Amino acid sequence: MPSLSKFLSDNRGLSEKEADWLQHLVGDWNLVSDLLRADLVLWIQGVEGAHAVAHCRPATGSTVYYEDPVGIVITDEQESSIPSLLAGAEPTREPEPIEREGREATGLLVPVRKDGRTLAVLAAESPLSDGSRSANEVHQHELGRRLLRMLESGAFPIEGAPIPPRRGAPRVGDGVVQLDANGVVRWASPNALSAFHRFGIDGAMEGITLAELSTDVLQSRSPVDESLPLVLMGRAAWRSDMQARGGTLSLRAVPFTERGVRTGAVILVRDVTELRRRERELITKDATIREVHHRVKNNLQTVAALLRMQSRRMKSDEAREALSEAMRRVSTIALVHESLLQGSEEAVHFDEVIDRCLRLAVDAASATVHRAGAPRLTETQVEVHTEKIGRVGSIRAEEATPLALVVTELATNAVEHGLSETGGTLTVRSERVGSHLVINIEDDGDGMGAAKPTGLGTNIAITLVQGQLGGTLTWQVRPGGGTCAVVDVYLDPLSL
């Protein structure tokens, strides 16, 4: 089924600005749906007739559609008022009896206009009620009808007002307060009254300015959002949080206008105390984790520096080489912790780690080579180019450390045993499909022939691949000369 964007982009009768207006409407029309307790269907004119391009179900009542109506086409020959309304006819503004999927319902058609032009038709359809409406439903229905009148005149959705973020956004079911043009409370739903009572506002609210009621309980030492007074008075279509006594209310104001004059507002209210508390805990946890990674990185760099100093004091070449290898491995682990500092999650962008592992492997592998682009220390040094092909993407921190060590060990072996005398190119080729990752570490040197790789670095790489990563490590003869080490693992999925 095509998306709303596809429907609108394919409609040549709508300009880009008009299409954006309809997108803005669909992004915020759950407010109208919840107030009216009705399904909303958006119809636009197409080549074949009127097309249903978007649908919204109410969160406060029953739906009349079991199947999504998006994609239905009404031709001009069919008995319906929608094509005539799309052509500019005036609506009846009264609900009419309809039938949806074998059930009786009522439908109200409202033209969606902007700058005097009909862009679409909004159908508000709700199941037929068996009994009388409660006072709460009557008030909410009237508020919804006021928004429909604004929709018809081009005043809703409110121009310039941002679409509210989903996280913690209040909806009609959370609580509704109706204000007049002066910000005085005219009616509040039971859920809204409960939220304000928990917040610290006692007694009746009707007949009193909402800003006055809230000012008495606001924490004087807590920072207050600059938009809060405008929201409490219903003067701006905005969202704001209000905090007092350890509780937090999320407020959203939607002003009512008639012929460009503000006549009141509806305030949606939600108690988000627990949500904000958890958000603060996550922020604190994230800051703590970053600090831990920072300290671990610094400590590992200190250990690497001490190993480097100790290796310079060694008189034995074997001892000096062993300390240098230990220094390189510690530095590789430090790279992973430094990468974790850059992101907001416990995941590592491993392609950046590979770049640094390659530089580290070439620089620390042998005194007989130098990295391409780096200064040559002696005239006898050969040059090694590094190349990275493909992408690994993000992986879990628990897998990044052993994988980084494996890549560094294999890259170091490739330089020391394949390129230290002839120079050449060291290539890391990565291919990832879902959780399956294959990394090839290749060199175009002399090759190892039939010899089997040995040594401490090889044993470390095999142990890490098989033990911690649950994969395989094999060596192949590279076509055209050289050696290729193949790491084949299945990664754990990232937890979002």
Short mmCIF file of C-alpha atoms in Angstrom, two decimals:
data_model
loop_
_atom_site.label_atom_id
_atom_site.label_comp_id
_atom_site.label_asym_id
_atom_site.label_seq_id
_atom_site.Cartn_x
_atom_site.Cartn_y
_atom_site.Cartn_z
CA MET A 1 0.00 0.00 0.00
CA PRO A 2 1.52 3.38 -0.96
CA SER A 3 2.41 5.78 1.85
CA LEU A 4 0.78 9.16 2.36
CA SER A 5 3.91 10.84 1.00
CA LYS A 6 3.64 8.75 -2.17
CA PHE A 7 -0.04 9.64 -2.58
CA LEU A 8 0.64 13.35 -2.14
CA SER A 9 3.74 13.43 -4.35
CA ASP A 10 1.86 11.68 -7.16
CA ASN A 11 -1.05 14.15 -6.95
CA ARG A 12 -0.35 16.89 -9.45
CA GLY A 13 -3.27 18.96 -8.19
CA LEU A 14 -1.44 19.78 -4.95
CA SER A 15 1.50 22.13 -4.61
CA GLU A 16 4.43 21.26 -2.37
CA LYS A 17 3.18 23.68 0.29
CA GLU A 18 -0.32 22.19 0.19
CA ALA A 19 1.06 18.65 0.46
CA ASP A 20 3.10 19.71 3.49
CA TRP A 21 -0.06 21.16 5.04
CA LEU A 22 -1.86 17.81 4.71
CA GLN A 23 1.18 16.01 6.14
CA HIS A 24 1.07 18.39 9.10
CA LEU A 25 -2.63 17.66 9.57
CA VAL A 26 -2.12 13.90 9.60
CA GLY A 27 0.76 14.31 12.04
CA ASP A 28 -1.54 15.97 14.58
CA TRP A 29 -5.06 14.76 13.84
CA ASN A 30 -5.18 12.17 16.64
CA LEU A 31 -6.28 15.11 18.85
CA VAL A 32 -9.43 15.54 16.75
CA SER A 33 -10.02 11.79 16.56
CA ASP A 34 -9.77 11.35 20.33
CA LEU A 35 -12.02 14.31 21.13
CA LEU A 36 -14.72 13.15 18.71
CA ARG A 37 -14.19 9.45 19.50
CA ALA A 38 -14.31 8.91 15.76
CA ASP A 39 -12.27 7.39 12.95
CA LEU A 40 -10.80 9.98 10.61
CA VAL A 41 -10.29 9.29 6.91
CA LEU A 42 -8.55 11.79 4.62
CA TRP A 43 -9.76 11.92 1.00
CA ILE A 44 -7.99 13.70 -1.88
CA GLN A 45 -8.91 14.04 -5.54
CA GLY A 46 -7.11 11.67 -7.89
CA VAL A 47 -7.31 10.80 -11.56
CA GLU A 48 -9.78 7.95 -11.03
CA GLY A 49 -11.80 9.72 -8.32
CA ALA A 50 -11.58 10.42 -4.60
CA HIS A 51 -8.78 8.44 -2.89
CA ALA A 52 -8.63 7.55 0.81
CA VAL A 53 -4.99 8.32 1.62
CA ALA A 54 -4.80 8.29 5.45
CA HIS A 55 -6.73 6.85 8.40
CA CYS A 56 -6.67 7.46 12.16
CA ARG A 57 -8.41 5.39 14.83
CA PRO A 58 -9.45 6.97 18.15
CA ALA A 59 -7.69 5.98 21.36
CA THR A 60 -10.75 6.96 23.42
CA GLY A 61 -13.47 4.92 21.69
CA SER A 62 -14.36 2.10 19.31
CA THR A 63 -13.32 2.05 15.68
CA VAL A 64 -15.77 1.58 12.81
CA TYR A 65 -13.09 0.08 10.54
CA TYR A 66 -11.73 -3.40 11.04
CA GLU A 67 -9.86 -3.15 7.72
CA ASP A 68 -7.80 -0.07 6.92
CA PRO A 69 -9.72 2.05 4.36
CA VAL A 70 -6.58 3.57 2.83
CA GLY A 71 -6.52 2.87 -0.90
CA ILE A 72 -10.30 2.94 -1.46
CA VAL A 73 -11.38 4.96 -4.51
CA ILE A 74 -14.77 6.64 -4.93
CA THR A 75 -15.63 7.55 -8.52
CA ASP A 76 -17.89 10.41 -9.53
CA GLU A 77 -20.60 7.94 -10.54
CA GLN A 78 -20.88 6.47 -7.04
CA GLU A 79 -23.39 7.88 -4.60
CA SER A 80 -21.22 10.00 -2.27
CA SER A 81 -20.86 13.63 -1.26
CA ILE A 82 -17.06 13.41 -1.14
CA PRO A 83 -16.37 14.14 -4.85
CA SER A 84 -18.63 17.21 -4.81
CA LEU A 85 -16.99 18.53 -1.64
CA LEU A 86 -13.57 18.05 -3.23
CA ALA A 87 -14.86 20.10 -6.15
CA GLY A 88 -15.67 23.00 -3.80
CA ALA A 89 -19.28 22.35 -2.72
CA GLU A 90 -20.41 23.50 0.74
CA PRO A 91 -20.79 20.83 3.44
CA THR A 92 -24.01 20.09 5.35
CA ARG A 93 -22.12 20.33 8.69
CA GLU A 94 -24.46 17.74 10.17
CA PRO A 95 -23.68 14.05 10.77
CA GLU A 96 -25.45 11.56 8.55
CA PRO A 97 -26.29 7.90 9.16
CA ILE A 98 -23.89 5.52 7.37
CA GLU A 99 -23.01 1.84 7.48
CA ARG A 100 -19.49 0.52 7.97
CA GLU A 101 -18.72 -3.18 7.69
CA GLY A 102 -22.30 -4.16 8.52
CA ARG A 103 -22.63 -1.81 11.51
CA GLU A 104 -24.58 1.40 11.88
CA ALA A 105 -22.51 4.55 12.30
CA THR A 106 -22.63 8.31 11.79
CA GLY A 107 -20.43 10.27 9.42
CA LEU A 108 -19.52 13.93 9.16
CA LEU A 109 -17.70 15.33 6.13
CA VAL A 110 -15.54 18.43 6.53
CA PRO A 111 -13.55 20.11 3.71
CA VAL A 112 -9.89 20.69 4.49
CA ARG A 113 -9.15 24.19 3.26
CA LYS A 114 -6.10 26.38 3.05
CA ASP A 115 -6.13 29.94 1.72
CA GLY A 116 -9.71 29.45 0.55
CA ARG A 117 -8.94 26.34 -1.54
CA THR A 118 -10.28 22.87 -0.77
CA LEU A 119 -7.32 20.49 -0.55
CA ALA A 120 -9.04 17.39 0.80
CA VAL A 121 -12.09 16.13 2.67
CA LEU A 122 -11.96 14.77 6.21
CA ALA A 123 -14.53 12.13 7.12
CA ALA A 124 -15.21 11.75 10.86
CA GLU A 125 -17.03 8.46 11.41
CA SER A 126 -18.09 7.03 14.77
CA PRO A 127 -20.21 4.02 15.82
CA LEU A 128 -23.85 4.69 16.60
CA SER A 129 -24.27 5.17 20.36
CA ASP A 130 -26.87 3.00 22.11
CA GLY A 131 -27.39 5.38 25.03
CA SER A 132 -26.95 9.01 25.96
CA ARG A 133 -23.47 10.53 26.16
CA SER A 134 -21.87 11.37 29.47
CA ALA A 135 -21.11 14.97 30.37
CA ASN A 136 -17.41 14.26 29.76
CA GLU A 137 -18.11 12.93 26.24
CA VAL A 138 -20.38 15.90 25.43
CA HIS A 139 -17.68 18.42 26.40
CA GLN A 140 -14.98 16.60 24.46
CA HIS A 141 -17.22 16.25 21.41
CA GLU A 142 -17.91 19.98 21.37
CA LEU A 143 -14.17 20.72 21.58
CA GLY A 144 -13.63 18.39 18.64
CA ARG A 145 -16.32 20.16 16.61
CA ARG A 146 -14.58 23.48 17.25
CA LEU A 147 -11.38 22.03 15.82
CA LEU A 148 -13.31 20.83 12.77
CA ARG A 149 -14.58 24.37 12.19
CA MET A 150 -10.99 25.60 12.39
CA LEU A 151 -10.02 22.87 9.93
CA GLU A 152 -12.65 24.08 7.48
CA SER A 153 -11.47 27.68 7.71
CA GLY A 154 -7.77 26.77 7.33
CA ALA A 155 -6.86 27.56 10.95
CA PHE A 156 -6.05 23.94 11.95
CA PRO A 157 -3.50 22.51 12.04
CA ILE A 158 -2.03 25.62 13.60
CA GLU A 159 0.58 27.10 11.28
CA GLY A 160 4.05 27.30 12.76
CA ALA A 161 3.25 24.95 15.65
CA PRO A 162 5.63 21.99 15.78
CA ILE A 163 4.28 18.46 15.74
CA PRO A 164 4.75 17.30 19.35
CA PRO A 165 7.25 14.52 20.00
CA ARG A 166 5.73 11.16 20.86
CA ARG A 167 7.71 10.57 24.06
CA GLY A 168 5.56 11.77 26.96
CA ALA A 169 3.17 13.74 24.73
CA PRO A 170 -0.23 14.16 26.46
CA ARG A 171 -3.32 12.89 24.71
CA VAL A 172 -7.03 13.36 25.27
CA GLY A 173 -7.29 10.23 27.42
CA ASP A 174 -4.66 11.62 29.81
CA GLY A 175 -6.63 14.76 30.67
CA VAL A 176 -8.33 17.74 29.01
CA VAL A 177 -8.86 21.29 30.30
CA GLN A 178 -10.94 23.90 28.46
CA LEU A 179 -9.95 27.57 28.84
CA ASP A 180 -11.68 30.73 27.69
CA ALA A 181 -9.91 33.60 25.93
CA ASN A 182 -8.60 34.92 29.28
CA GLY A 183 -7.13 31.61 30.41
CA VAL A 184 -9.93 30.86 32.88
CA VAL A 185 -10.81 27.19 33.37
CA ARG A 186 -14.29 26.44 31.99
CA TRP A 187 -14.18 22.67 32.25
CA ALA A 188 -11.74 19.90 33.15
CA SER A 189 -12.04 16.17 32.55
CA PRO A 190 -11.83 13.79 35.55
CA ASN A 191 -8.34 12.60 34.52
CA ALA A 192 -7.13 16.22 34.29
CA LEU A 193 -8.53 16.99 37.75
CA SER A 194 -6.76 13.95 39.19
CA ALA A 195 -3.46 14.96 37.58
CA PHE A 196 -3.63 18.51 38.95
CA HIS A 197 -4.70 17.27 42.40
CA ARG A 198 -1.65 14.97 42.54
CA PHE A 199 0.41 17.94 41.45
CA GLY A 200 -0.77 19.92 44.48
CA ILE A 201 -3.72 21.99 43.20
CA ASP A 202 -6.58 21.36 45.60
CA GLY A 203 -10.25 22.16 45.29
CA ALA A 204 -12.33 23.22 42.31
CA MET A 205 -10.63 24.64 39.23
CA GLU A 206 -13.52 26.06 37.23
CA GLY A 207 -13.77 29.84 37.16
CA ILE A 208 -10.10 30.35 38.11
CA THR A 209 -7.19 31.18 35.82
CA LEU A 210 -5.05 28.08 35.26
CA ALA A 211 -1.86 30.15 35.45
CA GLU A 212 -2.92 31.47 38.86
CA LEU A 213 -3.66 27.97 40.15
CA SER A 214 -0.31 26.67 38.94
CA THR A 215 1.81 29.59 40.20
CA ASP A 216 0.94 28.79 43.83
CA VAL A 217 2.49 25.33 43.68
CA LEU A 218 5.44 25.84 41.33
CA GLN A 219 8.87 25.33 42.87
CA SER A 220 10.43 28.76 43.14
CA ARG A 221 14.01 27.45 42.90
CA SER A 222 13.42 25.20 39.92
CA PRO A 223 14.03 26.54 36.41
CA VAL A 224 10.78 27.29 34.59
CA ASP A 225 10.35 26.89 30.84
CA GLU A 226 9.87 30.28 29.19
CA SER A 227 6.91 28.93 27.20
CA LEU A 228 5.04 27.74 30.32
CA PRO A 229 3.06 30.99 30.92
CA LEU A 230 1.91 31.03 27.28
CA VAL A 231 0.83 27.39 27.53
CA LEU A 232 -1.03 27.92 30.83
CA MET A 233 -2.92 30.87 29.32
CA GLY A 234 -3.65 28.96 26.11
CA ARG A 235 -2.04 31.66 23.98
CA ALA A 236 0.49 29.55 22.08
CA ALA A 237 0.32 26.14 20.44
CA TRP A 238 3.22 24.68 22.38
CA ARG A 239 4.28 22.04 24.88
CA SER A 240 5.88 22.58 28.26
CA ASP A 241 6.65 20.70 31.46
CA MET A 242 5.63 21.99 34.89
CA GLN A 243 7.36 20.66 38.00
CA ALA A 244 6.45 20.93 41.68
CA ARG A 245 6.63 18.79 44.84
CA GLY A 246 8.62 16.17 42.99
CA GLY A 247 5.91 15.74 40.37
CA THR A 248 5.96 16.73 36.71
CA LEU A 249 3.05 17.52 34.40
CA SER A 250 3.40 17.67 30.63
CA LEU A 251 1.08 20.32 29.16
CA ARG A 252 0.11 20.98 25.58
CA ALA A 253 -1.98 23.99 24.53
CA VAL A 254 -4.07 24.18 21.37
CA PRO A 255 -5.67 27.64 20.97
CA PHE A 256 -9.16 27.97 19.45
CA THR A 257 -9.64 30.73 16.89
CA GLU A 258 -12.60 32.09 14.94
CA ARG A 259 -11.93 34.41 12.01
CA GLY A 260 -8.40 34.98 13.27
CA VAL A 261 -9.44 35.87 16.84
CA ARG A 262 -8.45 33.61 19.75
CA THR A 263 -11.57 32.45 21.61
CA GLY A 264 -10.09 29.97 24.06
CA ALA A 265 -7.93 26.89 24.17
CA VAL A 266 -7.81 23.23 25.03
CA ILE A 267 -5.02 22.07 27.34
CA LEU A 268 -3.93 18.44 27.29
CA VAL A 269 -2.27 17.34 30.52
CA ARG A 270 -0.36 14.19 31.46
CA ASP A 271 1.41 13.17 34.65
CA VAL A 272 4.94 12.30 33.47
CA THR A 273 6.61 12.18 36.89
CA GLU A 274 7.78 8.58 36.55
CA LEU A 275 8.78 9.04 32.91
CA ARG A 276 10.96 12.07 33.67
CA ARG A 277 12.52 10.28 36.66
CA ARG A 278 13.53 7.37 34.45
CA GLU A 279 14.91 9.77 31.83
CA ARG A 280 17.07 11.44 34.50
CA GLU A 281 18.30 8.03 35.63
CA LEU A 282 19.25 7.13 32.06
CA ILE A 283 21.11 10.43 31.62
CA THR A 284 22.99 9.84 34.89
CA LYS A 285 23.74 6.25 33.89
CA ASP A 286 25.00 7.35 30.48
CA ALA A 287 27.26 9.98 32.04
CA THR A 288 28.61 7.41 34.51
CA ILE A 289 29.33 4.88 31.75
CA ARG A 290 31.14 7.53 29.71
CA GLU A 291 33.26 8.45 32.71
CA VAL A 292 34.14 4.79 33.30
CA HIS A 293 35.20 4.35 29.65
CA HIS A 294 37.23 7.55 29.88
CA ARG A 295 39.09 6.40 32.99
CA VAL A 296 39.66 2.90 31.64
CA LYS A 297 41.05 4.37 28.41
CA ASN A 298 43.38 6.68 30.35
CA ASN A 299 44.55 3.83 32.59
CA LEU A 300 45.22 1.56 29.63
CA GLN A 301 47.18 4.32 27.87
CA THR A 302 49.22 4.75 31.06
CA VAL A 303 49.94 1.01 31.14
CA ALA A 304 50.96 1.11 27.46
CA ALA A 305 53.29 4.04 28.17
CA LEU A 306 54.91 2.17 31.10
CA LEU A 307 55.40 -0.91 28.90
CA ARG A 308 56.99 1.27 26.24
CA MET A 309 59.38 2.82 28.79
CA GLN A 310 60.23 -0.63 30.19
CA SER A 311 60.91 -2.06 26.72
CA ARG A 312 63.45 0.70 26.04
CA ARG A 313 65.41 -0.38 29.13
CA MET A 314 65.53 -4.03 28.08
CA LYS A 315 68.88 -5.22 26.77
CA SER A 316 67.47 -8.45 25.39
CA ASP A 317 65.85 -8.15 21.98
CA GLU A 318 63.38 -10.92 22.88
CA ALA A 319 62.25 -9.12 26.05
CA ARG A 320 62.00 -5.81 24.23
CA GLU A 321 59.84 -7.39 21.51
CA ALA A 322 57.55 -9.11 24.06
CA LEU A 323 56.93 -5.83 25.90
CA SER A 324 56.26 -4.04 22.60
CA GLU A 325 53.66 -6.66 21.67
CA ALA A 326 52.00 -6.30 25.08
CA MET A 327 51.99 -2.52 24.65
CA ARG A 328 50.31 -2.85 21.26
CA ARG A 329 47.58 -5.14 22.65
CA VAL A 330 46.84 -2.82 25.54
CA SER A 331 46.66 0.12 23.11
CA THR A 332 44.16 -1.81 20.97
CA ILE A 333 41.83 -2.33 23.93
CA ALA A 334 42.16 1.38 24.73
CA LEU A 335 40.99 2.16 21.18
CA VAL A 336 37.70 0.36 21.83
CA HIS A 337 37.04 2.32 25.02
CA GLU A 338 37.86 5.55 23.23
CA SER A 339 35.32 4.65 20.52
CA LEU A 340 32.68 3.98 23.17
CA LEU A 341 33.22 7.52 24.42
CA GLN A 342 32.11 8.91 21.05
CA GLY A 343 28.68 7.23 20.95
CA SER A 344 25.58 7.48 23.12
CA GLU A 345 25.00 3.70 23.27
CA GLU A 346 27.00 0.66 24.35
CA ALA A 347 27.97 0.05 20.73
CA VAL A 348 31.13 0.66 18.73
CA HIS A 349 31.36 1.98 15.17
CA PHE A 350 33.89 -0.67 14.27
CA ASP A 351 35.02 0.73 10.93
CA GLU A 352 36.73 3.60 12.74
CA VAL A 353 38.41 1.07 15.03
CA ILE A 354 39.74 -0.86 12.01
CA ASP A 355 41.36 2.29 10.60
CA ARG A 356 43.24 2.89 13.84
CA CYS A 357 44.09 -0.81 14.26
CA LEU A 358 45.72 -0.79 10.81
CA ARG A 359 47.83 2.26 11.64
CA LEU A 360 48.82 0.75 14.98
CA ALA A 361 49.70 -2.62 13.42
CA VAL A 362 51.93 -1.11 10.73
CA ASP A 363 53.63 1.40 13.04
CA ALA A 364 54.39 -1.17 15.76
CA ALA A 365 54.96 -4.28 13.63
CA SER A 366 58.54 -3.95 12.50
CA ALA A 367 61.32 -1.40 12.30
CA THR A 368 61.91 -2.41 8.67
CA VAL A 369 58.62 -0.92 7.41
CA HIS A 370 56.91 2.45 7.43
CA ARG A 371 53.30 3.34 6.77
CA ALA A 372 52.50 5.10 3.50
CA GLY A 373 52.38 8.82 4.19
CA ALA A 374 54.41 8.56 7.40
CA PRO A 375 58.00 9.82 7.56
CA ARG A 376 60.72 7.31 6.67
CA LEU A 377 63.09 6.66 9.61
CA THR A 378 65.81 4.90 7.61
CA GLU A 379 66.51 4.57 3.90
CA THR A 380 66.21 0.76 4.11
CA GLN A 381 62.60 0.82 5.27
CA VAL A 382 59.97 -0.56 2.89
CA GLU A 383 56.59 1.11 2.45
CA VAL A 384 53.29 -0.54 3.43
CA HIS A 385 49.97 0.80 2.14
CA THR A 386 46.76 0.10 4.04
CA GLU A 387 43.35 -0.33 2.44
CA LYS A 388 39.88 -0.92 3.89
CA ILE A 389 37.05 -2.29 1.75
CA GLY A 390 33.45 -2.77 2.89
CA ARG A 391 31.81 -1.83 6.17
CA VAL A 392 31.26 -3.61 9.48
CA GLY A 393 28.93 -1.05 11.06
CA SER A 394 28.11 -0.95 14.77
CA ILE A 395 28.71 -3.92 17.04
CA ARG A 396 28.29 -4.55 20.75
CA ALA A 397 31.04 -3.39 23.08
CA GLU A 398 31.51 -6.96 24.40
CA GLU A 399 32.39 -8.14 20.90
CA ALA A 400 34.37 -5.07 19.83
CA THR A 401 37.32 -5.68 22.16
CA PRO A 402 38.15 -9.27 21.09
CA LEU A 403 37.46 -8.47 17.43
CA ALA A 404 39.76 -5.44 17.55
CA LEU A 405 42.51 -7.57 19.11
CA VAL A 406 42.05 -10.22 16.42
CA VAL A 407 42.25 -7.67 13.59
CA THR A 408 45.34 -6.07 15.11
CA GLU A 409 47.12 -9.40 15.65
CA LEU A 410 46.36 -10.63 12.14
CA ALA A 411 47.33 -7.30 10.58
CA THR A 412 50.59 -7.29 12.55
CA ASN A 413 51.36 -10.84 11.44
CA ALA A 414 50.66 -9.88 7.82
CA VAL A 415 53.14 -7.00 8.02
CA GLU A 416 55.84 -8.86 9.93
CA HIS A 417 55.76 -12.10 7.94
CA GLY A 418 54.45 -11.00 4.56
CA LEU A 419 55.48 -7.40 3.92
CA SER A 420 58.45 -6.63 6.17
CA GLU A 421 61.01 -7.27 3.43
CA THR A 422 59.15 -6.43 0.21
CA GLY A 423 56.53 -3.89 1.31
CA GLY A 424 53.13 -3.85 -0.37
CA THR A 425 49.50 -3.45 0.53
CA LEU A 426 47.67 -4.57 3.65
CA THR A 427 43.94 -4.88 2.96
CA VAL A 428 41.03 -5.42 5.35
CA ARG A 429 37.95 -6.55 3.43
CA SER A 430 34.68 -6.66 5.41
CA GLU A 431 31.32 -8.09 4.40
CA ARG A 432 28.34 -8.06 6.76
CA VAL A 433 24.85 -9.42 6.11
CA GLY A 434 22.65 -9.02 9.17
CA SER A 435 24.50 -10.67 12.05
CA HIS A 436 26.92 -12.59 9.79
CA LEU A 437 30.32 -10.91 9.50
CA VAL A 438 33.31 -12.00 7.44
CA ILE A 439 36.59 -10.07 7.65
CA ASN A 440 39.52 -10.84 5.35
CA ILE A 441 42.98 -9.55 6.35
CA GLU A 442 45.07 -9.78 3.18
CA ASP A 443 48.63 -8.99 2.18
CA ASP A 444 50.22 -9.18 -1.27
CA GLY A 445 53.59 -10.36 0.00
CA ASP A 446 55.45 -13.61 -0.61
CA GLY A 447 52.81 -15.78 1.04
CA MET A 448 53.17 -18.48 3.67
CA GLY A 449 53.01 -21.43 1.29
CA ALA A 450 52.19 -24.70 3.04
CA ALA A 451 53.44 -23.49 6.42
CA LYS A 452 50.93 -23.29 9.24
CA PRO A 453 50.83 -20.00 11.19
CA THR A 454 52.29 -20.26 14.69
CA GLY A 455 53.26 -17.94 17.48
CA LEU A 456 51.69 -16.18 20.43
CA GLY A 457 49.75 -13.65 18.30
CA THR A 458 48.24 -16.44 16.20
CA ASN A 459 47.22 -18.40 19.30
CA ILE A 460 45.65 -15.29 20.82
CA ALA A 461 43.66 -14.63 17.64
CA ILE A 462 42.42 -18.24 17.40
CA THR A 463 41.43 -18.29 21.07
CA LEU A 464 39.50 -15.02 20.82
CA VAL A 465 37.68 -15.97 17.59
CA GLN A 466 36.68 -19.44 18.74
CA GLY A 467 36.21 -18.77 22.45
CA GLN A 468 34.70 -15.28 22.77
CA LEU A 469 33.22 -14.73 19.30
CA GLY A 470 32.13 -18.30 18.55
CA GLY A 471 33.48 -18.15 15.01
CA THR A 472 36.22 -19.58 12.83
CA LEU A 473 39.65 -18.36 11.74
CA THR A 474 41.27 -19.82 8.62
CA TRP A 475 44.18 -18.93 6.33
CA GLN A 476 44.14 -19.09 2.55
CA VAL A 477 46.58 -18.45 -0.26
CA ARG A 478 45.64 -15.15 -1.86
CA PRO A 479 45.09 -15.21 -5.63
CA GLY A 480 47.95 -13.30 -7.22
CA GLY A 481 50.26 -13.96 -4.28
CA GLY A 482 50.17 -13.32 -0.60
CA THR A 483 48.13 -14.57 2.35
CA CYS A 484 44.53 -14.05 3.43
CA ALA A 485 43.29 -14.64 6.99
CA VAL A 486 39.51 -15.12 7.14
CA VAL A 487 37.51 -14.33 10.30
CA ASP A 488 33.95 -15.68 10.11
CA VAL A 489 31.63 -14.84 13.04
CA TYR A 490 27.97 -14.29 13.88
CA LEU A 491 27.44 -11.18 15.99
CA ASP A 492 24.78 -10.69 18.63
CA PRO A 493 22.08 -8.15 17.65
CA LEU A 494 22.31 -4.68 19.14
CA SER A 495 19.72 -4.03 21.87
CA LEU A 496 17.91 -0.73 21.13
#
